[in-house]
Coordinates of C-alpha atoms and ligand atoms in Angstrom, one line a residue:
X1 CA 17.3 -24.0 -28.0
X2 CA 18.5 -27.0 -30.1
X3 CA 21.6 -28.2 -28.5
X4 CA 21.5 -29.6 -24.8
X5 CA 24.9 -29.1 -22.6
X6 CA 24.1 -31.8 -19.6
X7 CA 26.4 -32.8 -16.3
X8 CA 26.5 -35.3 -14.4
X9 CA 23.3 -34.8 -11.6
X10 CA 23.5 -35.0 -7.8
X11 CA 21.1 -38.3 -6.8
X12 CA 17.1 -37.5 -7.4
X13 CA 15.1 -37.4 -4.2
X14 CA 12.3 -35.8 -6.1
X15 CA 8.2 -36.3 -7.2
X16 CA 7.2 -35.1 -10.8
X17 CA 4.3 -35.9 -12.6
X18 CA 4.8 -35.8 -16.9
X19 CA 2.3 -34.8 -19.4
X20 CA -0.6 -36.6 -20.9
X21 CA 0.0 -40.2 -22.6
X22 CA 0.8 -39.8 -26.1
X23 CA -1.1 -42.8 -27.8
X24 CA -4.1 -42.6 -25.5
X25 CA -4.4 -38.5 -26.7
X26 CA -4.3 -39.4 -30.0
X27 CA -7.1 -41.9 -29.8
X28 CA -9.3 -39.6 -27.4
X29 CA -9.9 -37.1 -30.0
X30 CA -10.0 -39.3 -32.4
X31 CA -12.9 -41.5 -30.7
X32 CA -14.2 -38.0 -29.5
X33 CA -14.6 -36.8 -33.2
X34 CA -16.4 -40.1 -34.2
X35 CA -19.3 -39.8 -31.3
X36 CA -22.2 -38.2 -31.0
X37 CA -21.7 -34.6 -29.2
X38 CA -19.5 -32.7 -27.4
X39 CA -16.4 -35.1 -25.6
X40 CA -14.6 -32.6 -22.7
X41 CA -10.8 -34.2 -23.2
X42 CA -8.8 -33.5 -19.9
X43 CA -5.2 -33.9 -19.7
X44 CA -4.6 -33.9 -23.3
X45 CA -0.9 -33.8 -24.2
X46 CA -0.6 -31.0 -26.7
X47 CA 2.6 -32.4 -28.2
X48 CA 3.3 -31.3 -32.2
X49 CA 2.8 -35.3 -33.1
X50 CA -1.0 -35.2 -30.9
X51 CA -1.5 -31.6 -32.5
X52 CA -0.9 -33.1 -35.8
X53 CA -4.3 -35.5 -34.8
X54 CA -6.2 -32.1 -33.7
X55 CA -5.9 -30.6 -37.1
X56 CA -6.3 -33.8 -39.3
X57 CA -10.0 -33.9 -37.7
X58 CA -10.1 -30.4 -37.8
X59 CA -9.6 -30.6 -41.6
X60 CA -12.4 -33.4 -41.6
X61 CA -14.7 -30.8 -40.5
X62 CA -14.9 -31.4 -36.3
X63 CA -15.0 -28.6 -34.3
X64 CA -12.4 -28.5 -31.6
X65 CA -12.2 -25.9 -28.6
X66 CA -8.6 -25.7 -26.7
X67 CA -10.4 -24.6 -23.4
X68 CA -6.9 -24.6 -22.1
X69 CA -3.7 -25.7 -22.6
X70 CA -4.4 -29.6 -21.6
X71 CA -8.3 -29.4 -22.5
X72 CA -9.7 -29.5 -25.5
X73 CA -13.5 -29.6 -26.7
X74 CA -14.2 -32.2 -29.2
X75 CA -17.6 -31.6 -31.1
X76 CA -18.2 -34.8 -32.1
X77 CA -19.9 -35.2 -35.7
X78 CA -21.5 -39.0 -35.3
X79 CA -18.9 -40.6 -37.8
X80 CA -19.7 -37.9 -40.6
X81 CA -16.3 -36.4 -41.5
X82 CA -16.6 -34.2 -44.7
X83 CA -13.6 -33.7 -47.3
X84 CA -10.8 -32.0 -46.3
X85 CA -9.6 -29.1 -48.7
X86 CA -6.1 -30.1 -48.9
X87 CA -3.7 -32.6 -47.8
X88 CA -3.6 -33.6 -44.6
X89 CA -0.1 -33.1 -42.7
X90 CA 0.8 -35.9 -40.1
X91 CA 4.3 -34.2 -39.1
X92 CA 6.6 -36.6 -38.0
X93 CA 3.4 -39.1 -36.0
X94 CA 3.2 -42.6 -37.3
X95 CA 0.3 -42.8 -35.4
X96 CA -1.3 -40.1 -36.7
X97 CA -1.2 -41.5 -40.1
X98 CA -2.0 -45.2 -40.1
X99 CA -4.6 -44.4 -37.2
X100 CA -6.2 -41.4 -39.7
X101 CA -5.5 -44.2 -42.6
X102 CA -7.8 -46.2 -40.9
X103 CA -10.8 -44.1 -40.2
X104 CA -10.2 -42.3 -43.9
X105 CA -10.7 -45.8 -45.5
X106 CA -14.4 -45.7 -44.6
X107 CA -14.9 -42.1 -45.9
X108 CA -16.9 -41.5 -49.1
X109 CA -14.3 -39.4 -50.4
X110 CA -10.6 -38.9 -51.5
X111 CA -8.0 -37.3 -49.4
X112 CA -3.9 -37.6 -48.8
X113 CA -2.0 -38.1 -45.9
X114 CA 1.4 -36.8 -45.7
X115 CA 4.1 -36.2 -43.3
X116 CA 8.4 -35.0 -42.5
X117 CA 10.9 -36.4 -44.4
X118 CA 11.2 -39.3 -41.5
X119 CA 7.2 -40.1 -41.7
X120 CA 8.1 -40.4 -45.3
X121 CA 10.6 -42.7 -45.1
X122 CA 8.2 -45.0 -42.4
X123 CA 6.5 -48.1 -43.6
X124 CA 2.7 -47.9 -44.7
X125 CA 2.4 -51.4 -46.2
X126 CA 1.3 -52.8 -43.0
X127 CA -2.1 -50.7 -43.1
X128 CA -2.3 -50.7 -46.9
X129 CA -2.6 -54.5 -47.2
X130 CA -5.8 -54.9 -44.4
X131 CA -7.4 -51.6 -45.6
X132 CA -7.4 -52.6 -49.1
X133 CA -8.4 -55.9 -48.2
X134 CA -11.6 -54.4 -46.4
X135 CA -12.1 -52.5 -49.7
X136 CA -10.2 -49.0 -49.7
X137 CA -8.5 -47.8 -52.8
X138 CA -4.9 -46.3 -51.2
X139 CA -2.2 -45.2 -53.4
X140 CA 1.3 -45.0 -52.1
X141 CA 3.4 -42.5 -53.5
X142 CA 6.5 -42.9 -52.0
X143 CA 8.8 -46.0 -52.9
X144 CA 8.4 -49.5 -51.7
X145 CA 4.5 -48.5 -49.4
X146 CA 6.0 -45.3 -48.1
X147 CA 3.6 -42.2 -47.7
X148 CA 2.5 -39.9 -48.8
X149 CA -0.9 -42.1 -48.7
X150 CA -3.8 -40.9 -51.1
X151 CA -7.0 -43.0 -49.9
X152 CA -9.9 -43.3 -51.8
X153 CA -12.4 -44.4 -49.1
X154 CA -15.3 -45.9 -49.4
X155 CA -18.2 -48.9 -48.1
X156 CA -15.7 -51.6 -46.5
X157 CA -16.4 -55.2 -45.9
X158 CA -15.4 -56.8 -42.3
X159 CA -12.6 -58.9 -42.1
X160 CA -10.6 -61.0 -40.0
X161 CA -7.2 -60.1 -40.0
X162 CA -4.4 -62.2 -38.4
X163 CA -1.6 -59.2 -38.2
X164 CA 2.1 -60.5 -38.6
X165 CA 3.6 -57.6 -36.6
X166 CA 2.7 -57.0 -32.8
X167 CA 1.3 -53.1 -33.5
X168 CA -1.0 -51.5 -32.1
X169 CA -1.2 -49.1 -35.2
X170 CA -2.2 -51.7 -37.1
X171 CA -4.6 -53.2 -35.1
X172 CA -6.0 -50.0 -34.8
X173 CA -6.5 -48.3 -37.8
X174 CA -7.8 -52.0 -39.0
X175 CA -10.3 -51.7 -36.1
X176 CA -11.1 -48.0 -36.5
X177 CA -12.0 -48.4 -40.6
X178 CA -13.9 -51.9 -38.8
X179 CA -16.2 -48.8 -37.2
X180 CA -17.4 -47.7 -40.9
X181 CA -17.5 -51.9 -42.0
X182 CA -20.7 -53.4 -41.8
X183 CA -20.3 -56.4 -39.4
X184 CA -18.0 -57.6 -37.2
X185 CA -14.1 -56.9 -38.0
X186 CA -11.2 -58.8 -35.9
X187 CA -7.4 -58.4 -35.8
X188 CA -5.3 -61.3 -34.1
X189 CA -1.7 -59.7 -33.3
X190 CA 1.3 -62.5 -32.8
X191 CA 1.6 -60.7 -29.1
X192 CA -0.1 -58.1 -27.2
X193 CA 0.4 -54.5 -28.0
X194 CA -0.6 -51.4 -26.4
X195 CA -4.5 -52.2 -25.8
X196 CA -5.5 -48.1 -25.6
X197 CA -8.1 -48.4 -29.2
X198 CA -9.9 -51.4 -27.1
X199 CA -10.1 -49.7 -23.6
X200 CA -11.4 -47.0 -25.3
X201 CA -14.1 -48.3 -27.3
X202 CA -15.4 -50.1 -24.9
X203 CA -15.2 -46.8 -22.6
X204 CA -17.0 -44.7 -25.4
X205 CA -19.8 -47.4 -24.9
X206 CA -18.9 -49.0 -28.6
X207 CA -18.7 -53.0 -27.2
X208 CA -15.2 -54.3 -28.5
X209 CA -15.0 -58.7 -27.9
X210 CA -11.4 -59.8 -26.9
X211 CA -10.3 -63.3 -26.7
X212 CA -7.0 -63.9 -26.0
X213 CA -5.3 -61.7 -28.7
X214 CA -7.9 -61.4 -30.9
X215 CA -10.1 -58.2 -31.0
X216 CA -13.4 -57.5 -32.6
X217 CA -15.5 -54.7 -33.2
X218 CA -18.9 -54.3 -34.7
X219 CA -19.4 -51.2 -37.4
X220 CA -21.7 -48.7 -37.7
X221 CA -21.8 -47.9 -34.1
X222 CA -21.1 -44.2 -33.0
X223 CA -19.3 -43.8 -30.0
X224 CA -21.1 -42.1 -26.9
X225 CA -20.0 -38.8 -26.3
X226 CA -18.2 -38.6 -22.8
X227 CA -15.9 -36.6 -20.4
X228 CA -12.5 -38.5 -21.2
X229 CA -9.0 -38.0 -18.5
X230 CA -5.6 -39.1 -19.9
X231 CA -3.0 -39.9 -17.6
X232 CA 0.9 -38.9 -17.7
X233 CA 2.8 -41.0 -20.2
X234 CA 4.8 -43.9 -18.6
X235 CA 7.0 -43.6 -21.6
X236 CA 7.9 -40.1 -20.6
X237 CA 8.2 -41.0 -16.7
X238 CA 10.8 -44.0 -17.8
X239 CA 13.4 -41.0 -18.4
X240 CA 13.0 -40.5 -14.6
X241 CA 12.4 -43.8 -13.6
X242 CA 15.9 -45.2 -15.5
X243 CA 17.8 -41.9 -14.0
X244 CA 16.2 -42.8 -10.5
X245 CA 17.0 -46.8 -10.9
X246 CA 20.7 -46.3 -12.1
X247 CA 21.8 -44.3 -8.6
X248 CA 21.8 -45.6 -5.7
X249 CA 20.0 -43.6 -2.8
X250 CA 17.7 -42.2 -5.3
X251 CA 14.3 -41.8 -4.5
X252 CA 11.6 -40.7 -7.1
X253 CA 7.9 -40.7 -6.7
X254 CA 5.6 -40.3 -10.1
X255 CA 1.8 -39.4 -9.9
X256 CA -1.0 -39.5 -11.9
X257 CA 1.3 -41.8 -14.5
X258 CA -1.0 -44.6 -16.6
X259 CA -0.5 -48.2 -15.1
X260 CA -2.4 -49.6 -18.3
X261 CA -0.2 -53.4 -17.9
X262 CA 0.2 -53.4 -22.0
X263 CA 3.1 -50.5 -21.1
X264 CA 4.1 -51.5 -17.3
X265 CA 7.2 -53.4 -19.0
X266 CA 9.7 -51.0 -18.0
X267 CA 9.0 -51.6 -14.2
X268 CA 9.0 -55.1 -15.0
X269 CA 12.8 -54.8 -16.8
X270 CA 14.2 -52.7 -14.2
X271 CA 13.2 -54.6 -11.0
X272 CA 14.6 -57.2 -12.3
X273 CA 17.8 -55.3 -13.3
X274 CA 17.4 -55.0 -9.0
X275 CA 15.8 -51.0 -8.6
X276 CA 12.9 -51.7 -5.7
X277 CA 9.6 -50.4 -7.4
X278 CA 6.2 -49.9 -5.6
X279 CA 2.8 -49.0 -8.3
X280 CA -0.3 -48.0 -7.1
X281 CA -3.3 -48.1 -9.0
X282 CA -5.6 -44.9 -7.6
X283 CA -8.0 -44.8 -10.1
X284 CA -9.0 -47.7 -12.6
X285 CA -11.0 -45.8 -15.1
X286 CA -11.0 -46.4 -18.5
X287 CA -7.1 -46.6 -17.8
X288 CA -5.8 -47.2 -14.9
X289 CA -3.5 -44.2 -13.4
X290 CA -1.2 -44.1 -10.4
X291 CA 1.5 -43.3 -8.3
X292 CA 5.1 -45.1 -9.4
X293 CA 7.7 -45.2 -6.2
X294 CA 11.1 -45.9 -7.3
X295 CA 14.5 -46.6 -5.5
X296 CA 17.8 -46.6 -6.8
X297 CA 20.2 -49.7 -6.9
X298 CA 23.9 -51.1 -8.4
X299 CA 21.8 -52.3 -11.6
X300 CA 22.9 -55.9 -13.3
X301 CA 22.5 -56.4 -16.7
X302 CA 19.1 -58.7 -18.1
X303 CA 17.2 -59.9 -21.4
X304 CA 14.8 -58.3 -23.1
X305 CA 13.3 -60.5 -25.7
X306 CA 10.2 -62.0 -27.2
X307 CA 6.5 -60.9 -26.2
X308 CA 7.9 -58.5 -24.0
X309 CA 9.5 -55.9 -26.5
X310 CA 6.2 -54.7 -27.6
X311 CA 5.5 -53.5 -23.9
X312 CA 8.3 -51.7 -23.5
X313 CA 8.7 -50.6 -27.9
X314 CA 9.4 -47.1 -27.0
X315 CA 11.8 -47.5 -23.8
X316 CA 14.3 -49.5 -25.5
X317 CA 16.3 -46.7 -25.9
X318 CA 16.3 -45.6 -22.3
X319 CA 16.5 -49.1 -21.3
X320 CA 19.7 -49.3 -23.3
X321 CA 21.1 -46.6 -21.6
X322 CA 19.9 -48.5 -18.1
X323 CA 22.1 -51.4 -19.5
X324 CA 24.9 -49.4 -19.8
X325 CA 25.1 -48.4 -16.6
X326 CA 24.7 -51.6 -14.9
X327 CA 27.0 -54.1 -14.4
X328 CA 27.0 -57.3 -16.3
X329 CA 25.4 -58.2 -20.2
X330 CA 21.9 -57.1 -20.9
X331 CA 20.9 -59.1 -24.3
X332 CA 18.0 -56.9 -26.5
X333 CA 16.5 -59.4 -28.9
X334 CA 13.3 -60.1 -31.7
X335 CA 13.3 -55.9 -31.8
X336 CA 13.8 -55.2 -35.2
X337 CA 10.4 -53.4 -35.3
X338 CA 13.0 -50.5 -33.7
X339 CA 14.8 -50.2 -37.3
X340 CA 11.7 -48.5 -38.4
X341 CA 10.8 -45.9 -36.1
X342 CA 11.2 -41.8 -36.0
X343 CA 15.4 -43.2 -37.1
X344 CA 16.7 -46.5 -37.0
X345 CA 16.7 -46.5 -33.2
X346 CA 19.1 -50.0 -32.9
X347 CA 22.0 -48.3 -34.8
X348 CA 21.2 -44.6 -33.1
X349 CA 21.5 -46.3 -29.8
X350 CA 24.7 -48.3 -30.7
X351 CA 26.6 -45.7 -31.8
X352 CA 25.7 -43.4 -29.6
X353 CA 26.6 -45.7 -26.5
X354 CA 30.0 -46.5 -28.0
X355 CA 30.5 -42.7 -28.6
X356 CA 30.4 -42.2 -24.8
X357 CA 32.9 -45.5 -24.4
X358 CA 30.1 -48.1 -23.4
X359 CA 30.8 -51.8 -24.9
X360 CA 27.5 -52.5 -27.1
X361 CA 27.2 -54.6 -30.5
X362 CA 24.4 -54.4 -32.5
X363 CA 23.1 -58.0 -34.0
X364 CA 20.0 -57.9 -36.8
X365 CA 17.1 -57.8 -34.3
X366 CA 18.8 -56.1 -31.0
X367 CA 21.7 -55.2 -29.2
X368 CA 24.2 -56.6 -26.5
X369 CA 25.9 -53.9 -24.3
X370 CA 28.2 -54.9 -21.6
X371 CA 27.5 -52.1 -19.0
X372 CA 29.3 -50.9 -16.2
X373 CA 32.0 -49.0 -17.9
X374 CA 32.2 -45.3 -17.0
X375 CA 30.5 -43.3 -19.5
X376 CA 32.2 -40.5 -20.8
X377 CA 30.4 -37.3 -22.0
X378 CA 30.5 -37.2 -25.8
X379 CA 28.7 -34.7 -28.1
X380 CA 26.1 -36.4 -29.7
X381 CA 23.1 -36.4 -32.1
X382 CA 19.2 -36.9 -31.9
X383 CA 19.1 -38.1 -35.4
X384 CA 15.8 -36.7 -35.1
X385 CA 14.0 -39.0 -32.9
X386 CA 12.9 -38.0 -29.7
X387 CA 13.6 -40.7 -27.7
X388 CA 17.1 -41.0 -28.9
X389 CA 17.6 -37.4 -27.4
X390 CA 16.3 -37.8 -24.2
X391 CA 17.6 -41.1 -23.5
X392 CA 21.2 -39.9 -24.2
X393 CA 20.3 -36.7 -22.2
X394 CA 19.7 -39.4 -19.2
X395 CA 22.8 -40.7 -20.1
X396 CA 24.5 -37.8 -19.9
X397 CA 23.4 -37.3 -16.0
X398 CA 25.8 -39.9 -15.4
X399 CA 28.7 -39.2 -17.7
X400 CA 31.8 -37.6 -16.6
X401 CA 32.3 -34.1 -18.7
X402 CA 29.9 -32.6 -20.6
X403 CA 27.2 -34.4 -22.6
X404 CA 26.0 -32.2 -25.6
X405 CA 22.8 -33.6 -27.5
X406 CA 22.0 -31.8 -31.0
X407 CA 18.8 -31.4 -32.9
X408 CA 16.8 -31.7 -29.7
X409 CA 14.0 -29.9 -31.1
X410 CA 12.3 -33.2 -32.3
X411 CA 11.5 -33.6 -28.2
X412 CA 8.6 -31.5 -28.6
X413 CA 7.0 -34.1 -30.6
X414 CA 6.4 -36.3 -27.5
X415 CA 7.7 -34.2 -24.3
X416 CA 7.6 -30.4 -24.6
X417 CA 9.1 -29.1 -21.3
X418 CA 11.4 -32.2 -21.0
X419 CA 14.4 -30.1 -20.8
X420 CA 12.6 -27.8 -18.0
X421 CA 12.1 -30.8 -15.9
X422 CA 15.9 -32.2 -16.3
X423 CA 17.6 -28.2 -15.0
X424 CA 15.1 -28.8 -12.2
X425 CA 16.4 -32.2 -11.5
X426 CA 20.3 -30.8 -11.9
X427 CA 20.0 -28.0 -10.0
X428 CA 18.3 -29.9 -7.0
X429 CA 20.3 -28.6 -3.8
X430 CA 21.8 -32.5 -2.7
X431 CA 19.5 -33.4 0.6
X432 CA 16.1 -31.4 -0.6
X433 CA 13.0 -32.9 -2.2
X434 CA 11.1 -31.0 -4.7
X435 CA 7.8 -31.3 -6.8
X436 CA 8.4 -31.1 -10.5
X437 CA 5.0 -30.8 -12.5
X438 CA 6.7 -30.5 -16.0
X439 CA 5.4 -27.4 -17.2
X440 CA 3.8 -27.4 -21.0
X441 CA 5.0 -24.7 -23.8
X442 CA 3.1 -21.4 -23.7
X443 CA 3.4 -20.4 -26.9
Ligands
S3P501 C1 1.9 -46.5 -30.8 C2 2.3 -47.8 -31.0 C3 3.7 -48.2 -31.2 C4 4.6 -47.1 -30.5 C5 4.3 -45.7 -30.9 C6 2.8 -45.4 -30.5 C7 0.5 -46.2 -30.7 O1 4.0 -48.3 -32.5 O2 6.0 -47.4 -30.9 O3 5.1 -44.8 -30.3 O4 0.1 -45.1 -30.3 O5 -0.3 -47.1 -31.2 P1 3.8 -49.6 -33.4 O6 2.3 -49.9 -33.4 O7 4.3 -49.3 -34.8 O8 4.6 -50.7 -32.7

């Protein structure tokens, strides 16, 4: 179904555990197919964008079993890809392609990356300049560093590399070719990003150093092959979370969820937009999981600037929406980095909000929105991007009328069964608590 029809939703008093992190699947197979045997990956999210991962080391010549429809079987081949036949097809994942960029640098062979006309229109620069630097030959063929990416790998040379954008693609794909460099590779990021490539390493037994936010690695190691568990995506509970927060006398408990503190900033944002918030770390293991407990309040508006935006990159949008609904300005600054996502989420956001009568203006790197005026249901569009249509979809619980999202198919790339979860959630008889574990696609 591509178009969404949503109401406004009696108040949550519900649990629900989402699928498996995005970033951190990615990376497992990824780390998987560099180590030395078979890796048992558990809790996988098996996501189009993660899928696109499975088969670009599939086409590098790693075996991979889907034992079922959240485990895969990574064969590991000891950091011996061989050439794939034909291009290799990122979809619509950015991370799929400066990560693969990365790792296909230190190959002895040629191959291209390509992806969807919005991957094609994503910057590539920022992993062209340290790759080259450490010695690859990549060619982009789109205009002004966009893919499609043809990278003549090769031996790479370590080197220290002081990023100028807080990404955790970049650090990692300059850290993942630093596996194939001989020596000791570093990236220094102007503020912490997502620290997932790190954790893992160091889980896979492959020693990363970190001081302060510098990170090293030392090549020519191959990861240890190893049982690996992903837990649920924060990014995909903040939906819930912002559609628990906004309503008072909600209630919503979310399990198994990753507490890694490099993506905790949406708790942080909205406990101090006033929703009371309880986290429970159950299980440090290579990432720390949990249970989130969340109650609803009147929100007030807040800032969300500086170091903090690349904790919370990817819940901007929802956090927008959060702003809308509470009372008071909420000021989103230094987040131009959201101009170049899956659309150009700053301008997606701000009309969007104005389409349903909320008071936002959009400045170069952010956006003000005065909340607290009623939202009123509006039809509105994805523009392809995920998290565009399920943070409007949220919105849309509170609206009054119908809310209609289009082109919602672009939600499978990050949260297939999203829509499953939300009927459940509307359909709730007021007074009764349910369990909601998002069910995953069965085709
Ligand atoms: C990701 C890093 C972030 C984030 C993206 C996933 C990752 O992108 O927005 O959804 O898995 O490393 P940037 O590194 O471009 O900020």
């Amino acid at each position: 179904m591509s178009d969404w029809k949503i109401r406004r939703a009696p108040t949550i008093q519900t649990e629900l555990e989402v699928p498996g992190d995005k970033s951190i699947s990615h990376r497992s197979v990824m780390l998987a197919a560099m180590s030395n045997g078979p890796c048992v990956i558990k809790g996988f999210l098996p996501s189009e964008d993660c899928l696109s991962t499975v088969s670009a080391m599939r086409a590098l010549g790693v075996k991979i079993e889907q034992a079922d429809e959240t485990t895969l079987i990574v064969h590991g081949v000891r950091r011996a890809f061989t050439k794939p036949k034909g291009d290799i097809d990122c979809g619509n994942s950015g991370t799929t392609m400066r990560l693969m960029a990365g790792i296909l640098a230190g190959q002895p062979f040629r191959s291209r990356l390509v992806g969807d006309a919005s991957l094609s229109k994503r910057p590539m620069k920022r992993v062209i300049e340290p790759l080259t630097r450490m010695g690859a030959k990549i060619t982009a063929e789109g205009k002004d560093g966009r893919p499609p990416l043809v990278i003549e790998g090769g031996k790479l040379k370590p080197i220290q590399y002081v990023s100028p954008v807080a990404s955790a693609q970049v650090k990692s794909a300059v850290l993942l070719a630093g596996m194939f460099a001989k020596g000791k590779t570093s990236v220094t990021e102007p503020t912490q990003s997502r620290d997932h490539t790190e954790r893992m390493l160091e889980y896979f037994l492959v020693r990363p150093q970190k001081q302060g936010l510098t990170v090293s690695v030392f090549g020519e190691q191959t990861p240890e092959s190893r049982e690996f568990m992903v837990p649920g995506d924060i990014s995909s509970a903040a939906f819930w979370l912002v559609a628990a927060a906004a309503q008072p006398h909600s209630r919503l408990l979310v399990k198994n969820v990753g507490l890694n503190d490099t993506r905790t900033g949406v708790l942080a944002v909205l406990i101090r937009m006033g929703a009371a918030i309880r986290e429970v770390i159950e299980n440090p293991q290579a990432e720390p999981v949990g249970v989130i407990d969340i109650q609803g309040a009147r929100l007030r508006g807040t800032e969300i600037r500086g170091a903090e935006i690349a904790n919370v990159i990817d819940e901007i949008p929802i956090l927008a929406v959060a702003a809308a609904l509470a009372h008071g300005k909420t000021i989103i600054a230094d987040a131009n980095e959201l101009r170049v996502k899956e659309t150009d989420r700053l301008a997606a956001i701000a009309m969007n909000l104005r389409a349903m009568g909320a008071q936002v203006a959009e400045t170069e790197d952010g956006l003000e929105i005065i909340g607290g005026t009623p939202l009123k249901g509006a039809r509105l569009d994805s523009f392809g991007d995920h998290r565009i249509a399920m943070a409007f979809a949220i919105a849309g619980l509170f609206a009054e009328g119908e809310t209609t999202i289009t082109g919602t198919a672009c939600v499978n790339t990050s949260y297939p069964g999203f829509y499953d979860t939300l009927e459940k959630i509307i359909r709730q008889p007021p007074g009764e608590q349910t369990h909601v574990v998002t069910s995953l696609p069965t085709h």
